[in-house]
PDB file of C-alpha atoms in Angstrom:
ATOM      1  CA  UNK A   1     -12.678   4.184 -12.813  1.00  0.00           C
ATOM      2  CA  UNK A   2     -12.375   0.289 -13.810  1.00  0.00           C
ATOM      3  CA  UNK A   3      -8.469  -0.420 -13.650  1.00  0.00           C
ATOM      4  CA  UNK A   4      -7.507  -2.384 -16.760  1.00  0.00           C
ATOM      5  CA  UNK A   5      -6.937  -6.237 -17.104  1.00  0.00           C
ATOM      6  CA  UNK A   6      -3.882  -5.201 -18.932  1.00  0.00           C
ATOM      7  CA  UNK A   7      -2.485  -3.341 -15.610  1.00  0.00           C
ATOM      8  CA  UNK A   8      -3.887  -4.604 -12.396  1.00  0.00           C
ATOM      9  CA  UNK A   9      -0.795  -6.945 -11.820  1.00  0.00           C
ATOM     10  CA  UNK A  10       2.211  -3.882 -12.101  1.00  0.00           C
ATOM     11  CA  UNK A  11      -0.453  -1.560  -9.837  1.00  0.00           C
ATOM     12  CA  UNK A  12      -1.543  -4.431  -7.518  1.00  0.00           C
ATOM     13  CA  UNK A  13       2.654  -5.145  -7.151  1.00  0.00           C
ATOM     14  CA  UNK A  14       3.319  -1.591  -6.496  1.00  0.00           C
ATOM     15  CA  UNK A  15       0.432  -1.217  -3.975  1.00  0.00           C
ATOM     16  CA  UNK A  16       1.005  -3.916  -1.972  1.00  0.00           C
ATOM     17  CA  UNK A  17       4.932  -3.538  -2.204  1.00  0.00           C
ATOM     18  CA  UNK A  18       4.054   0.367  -0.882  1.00  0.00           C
ATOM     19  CA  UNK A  19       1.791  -0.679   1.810  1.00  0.00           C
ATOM     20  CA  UNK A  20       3.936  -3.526   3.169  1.00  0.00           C
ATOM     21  CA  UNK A  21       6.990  -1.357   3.031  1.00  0.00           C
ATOM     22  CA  UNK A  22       4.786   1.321   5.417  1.00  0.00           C
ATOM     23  CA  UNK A  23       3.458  -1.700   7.702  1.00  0.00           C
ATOM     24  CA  UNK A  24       6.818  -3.142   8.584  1.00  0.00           C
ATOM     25  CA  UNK A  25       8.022   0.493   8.857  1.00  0.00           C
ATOM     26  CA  UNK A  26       4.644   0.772  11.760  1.00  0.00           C
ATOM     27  CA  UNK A  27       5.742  -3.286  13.464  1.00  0.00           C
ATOM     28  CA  UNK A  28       8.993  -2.356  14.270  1.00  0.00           C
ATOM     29  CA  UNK A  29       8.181   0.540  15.725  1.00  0.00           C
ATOM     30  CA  UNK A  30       4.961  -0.754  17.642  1.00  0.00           C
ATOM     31  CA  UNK A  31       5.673  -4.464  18.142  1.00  0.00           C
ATOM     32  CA  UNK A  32       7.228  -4.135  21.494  1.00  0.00           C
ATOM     33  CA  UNK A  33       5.087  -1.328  23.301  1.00  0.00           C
ATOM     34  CA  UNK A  34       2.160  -3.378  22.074  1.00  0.00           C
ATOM     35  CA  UNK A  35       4.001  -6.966  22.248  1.00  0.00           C
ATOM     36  CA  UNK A  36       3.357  -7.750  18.660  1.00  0.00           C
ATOM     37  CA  UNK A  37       4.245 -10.681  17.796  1.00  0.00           C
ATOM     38  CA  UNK A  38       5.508 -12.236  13.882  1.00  0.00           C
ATOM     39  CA  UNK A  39       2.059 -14.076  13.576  1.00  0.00           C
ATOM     40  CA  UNK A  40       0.210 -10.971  14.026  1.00  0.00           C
ATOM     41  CA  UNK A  41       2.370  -9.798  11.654  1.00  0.00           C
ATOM     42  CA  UNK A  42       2.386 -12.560   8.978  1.00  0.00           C
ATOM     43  CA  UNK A  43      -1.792 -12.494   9.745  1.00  0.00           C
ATOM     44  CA  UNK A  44      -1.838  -8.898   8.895  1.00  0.00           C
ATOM     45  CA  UNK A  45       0.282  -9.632   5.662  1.00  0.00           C
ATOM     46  CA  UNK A  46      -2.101 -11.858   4.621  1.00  0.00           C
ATOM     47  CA  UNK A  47      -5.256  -9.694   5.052  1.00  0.00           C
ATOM     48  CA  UNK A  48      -3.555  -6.905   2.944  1.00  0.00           C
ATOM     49  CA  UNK A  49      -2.301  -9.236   0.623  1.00  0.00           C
ATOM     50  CA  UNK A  50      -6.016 -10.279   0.051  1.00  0.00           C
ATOM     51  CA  UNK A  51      -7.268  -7.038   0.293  1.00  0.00           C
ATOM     52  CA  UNK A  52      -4.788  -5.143  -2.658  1.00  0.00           C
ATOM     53  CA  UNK A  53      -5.560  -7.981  -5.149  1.00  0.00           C
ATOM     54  CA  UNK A  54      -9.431  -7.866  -4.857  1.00  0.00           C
ATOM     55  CA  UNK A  55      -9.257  -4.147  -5.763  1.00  0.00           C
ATOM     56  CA  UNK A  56     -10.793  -3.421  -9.018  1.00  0.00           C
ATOM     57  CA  UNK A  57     -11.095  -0.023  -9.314  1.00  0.00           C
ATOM     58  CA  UNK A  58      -9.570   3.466  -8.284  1.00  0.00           C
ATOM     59  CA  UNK A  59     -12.512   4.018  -5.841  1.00  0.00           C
ATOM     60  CA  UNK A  60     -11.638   0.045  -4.341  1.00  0.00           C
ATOM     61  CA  UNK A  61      -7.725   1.187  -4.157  1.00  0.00           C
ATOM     62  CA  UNK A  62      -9.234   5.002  -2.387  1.00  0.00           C
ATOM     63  CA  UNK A  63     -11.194   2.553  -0.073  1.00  0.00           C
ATOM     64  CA  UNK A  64      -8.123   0.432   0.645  1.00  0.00           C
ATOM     65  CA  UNK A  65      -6.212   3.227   1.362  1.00  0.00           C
ATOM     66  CA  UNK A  66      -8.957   4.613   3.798  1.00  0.00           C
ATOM     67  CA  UNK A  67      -8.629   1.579   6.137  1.00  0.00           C
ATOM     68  CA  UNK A  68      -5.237   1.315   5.831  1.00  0.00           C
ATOM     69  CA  UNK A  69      -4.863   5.684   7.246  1.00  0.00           C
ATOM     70  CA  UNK A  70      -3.031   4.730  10.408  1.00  0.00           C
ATOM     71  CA  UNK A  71       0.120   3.804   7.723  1.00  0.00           C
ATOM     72  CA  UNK A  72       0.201   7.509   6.439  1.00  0.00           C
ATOM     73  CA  UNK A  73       0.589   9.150   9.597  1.00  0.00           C
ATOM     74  CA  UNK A  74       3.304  11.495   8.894  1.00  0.00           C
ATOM     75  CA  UNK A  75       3.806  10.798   5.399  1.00  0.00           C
ATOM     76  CA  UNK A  76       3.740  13.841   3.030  1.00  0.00           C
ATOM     77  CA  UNK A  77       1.053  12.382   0.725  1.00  0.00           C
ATOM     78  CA  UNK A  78      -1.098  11.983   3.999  1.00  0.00           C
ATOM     79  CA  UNK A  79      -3.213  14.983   2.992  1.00  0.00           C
ATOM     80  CA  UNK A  80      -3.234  14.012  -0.419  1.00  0.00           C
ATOM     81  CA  UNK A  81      -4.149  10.383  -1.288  1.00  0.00           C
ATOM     82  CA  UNK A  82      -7.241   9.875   0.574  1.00  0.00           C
ATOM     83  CA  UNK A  83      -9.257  11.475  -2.997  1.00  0.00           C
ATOM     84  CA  UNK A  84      -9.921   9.958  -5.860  1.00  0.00           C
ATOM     85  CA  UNK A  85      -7.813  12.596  -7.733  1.00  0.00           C
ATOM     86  CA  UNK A  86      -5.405  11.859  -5.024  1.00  0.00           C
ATOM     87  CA  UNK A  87      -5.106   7.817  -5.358  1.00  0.00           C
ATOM     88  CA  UNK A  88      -5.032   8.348  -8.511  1.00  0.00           C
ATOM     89  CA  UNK A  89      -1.869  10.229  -8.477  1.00  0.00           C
ATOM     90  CA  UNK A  90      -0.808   7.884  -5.646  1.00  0.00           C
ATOM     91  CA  UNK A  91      -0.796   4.851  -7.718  1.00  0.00           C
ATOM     92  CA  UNK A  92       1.099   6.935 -10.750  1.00  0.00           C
ATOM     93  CA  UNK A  93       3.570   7.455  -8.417  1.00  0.00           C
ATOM     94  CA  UNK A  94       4.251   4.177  -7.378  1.00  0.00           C
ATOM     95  CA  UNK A  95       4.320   3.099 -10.936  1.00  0.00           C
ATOM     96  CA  UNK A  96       6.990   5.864 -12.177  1.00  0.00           C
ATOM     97  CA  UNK A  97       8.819   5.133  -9.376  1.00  0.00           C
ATOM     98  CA  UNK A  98       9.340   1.840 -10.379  1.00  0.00           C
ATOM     99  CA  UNK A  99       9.628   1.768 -14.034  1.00  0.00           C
ATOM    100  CA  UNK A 100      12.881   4.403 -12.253  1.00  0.00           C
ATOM    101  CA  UNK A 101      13.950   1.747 -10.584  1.00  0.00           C
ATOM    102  CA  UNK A 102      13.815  -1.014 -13.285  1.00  0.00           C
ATOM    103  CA  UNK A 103      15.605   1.755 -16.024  1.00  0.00           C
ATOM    104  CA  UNK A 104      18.842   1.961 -13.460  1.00  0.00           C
ATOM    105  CA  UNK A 105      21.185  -0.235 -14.501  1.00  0.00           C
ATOM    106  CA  UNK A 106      22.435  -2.806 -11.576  1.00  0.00           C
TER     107      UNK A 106
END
């Protein structure tokens, strides 16, 4: 399923916002046993960066998501999101969650 002109900026935001939040959440717990450092960091930013914004699709987003598995370890949605069905409902979750989050007054 194409993703829409109209939306690919709020899910892009939301998908890369998700997936950095999980990818710090992995470097600080990693970065000394494997002395990590914050260019491997910042490089790995980068490549994810690049990587959300060229997806075009569900099925690019269900790809994404496959290379990015080690993040998920743990995570409830872990046996969930690696479908179609399941990115799907993935990416509707990120986007309710924020439109939550924008609604609640500062």
């Amino acid at each position: 399923m194409k993703i829409n002109t109209t939306n690919k900026q709020a899910i892009h935001n939301v998908l890369y916002t998700d997936l950095q939040k999980l990818m710090f959440r992995q470097y600080n717990a990693l970065h000394e046993e494997f002395q990590m450092n914050d260019e491997d960091y910042d490089n790995a930013m980068s490549a994810l960066y690049r990587d959300v914004y060229n997806c075009n699709s569900i099925k690019d987003i269900n790809d994404l998501l496959l290379s990015y598995i080690d993040l998920f370890k743990g995570e409830k949605i872990y046996n969930h999101v690696f479908t179609l069905d399941g990115t799907m409902n993935y990416v509707f979750s990120l986007l309710i969650e924020h439109c939550k989050l924008m609604s609640e007054p500062v």
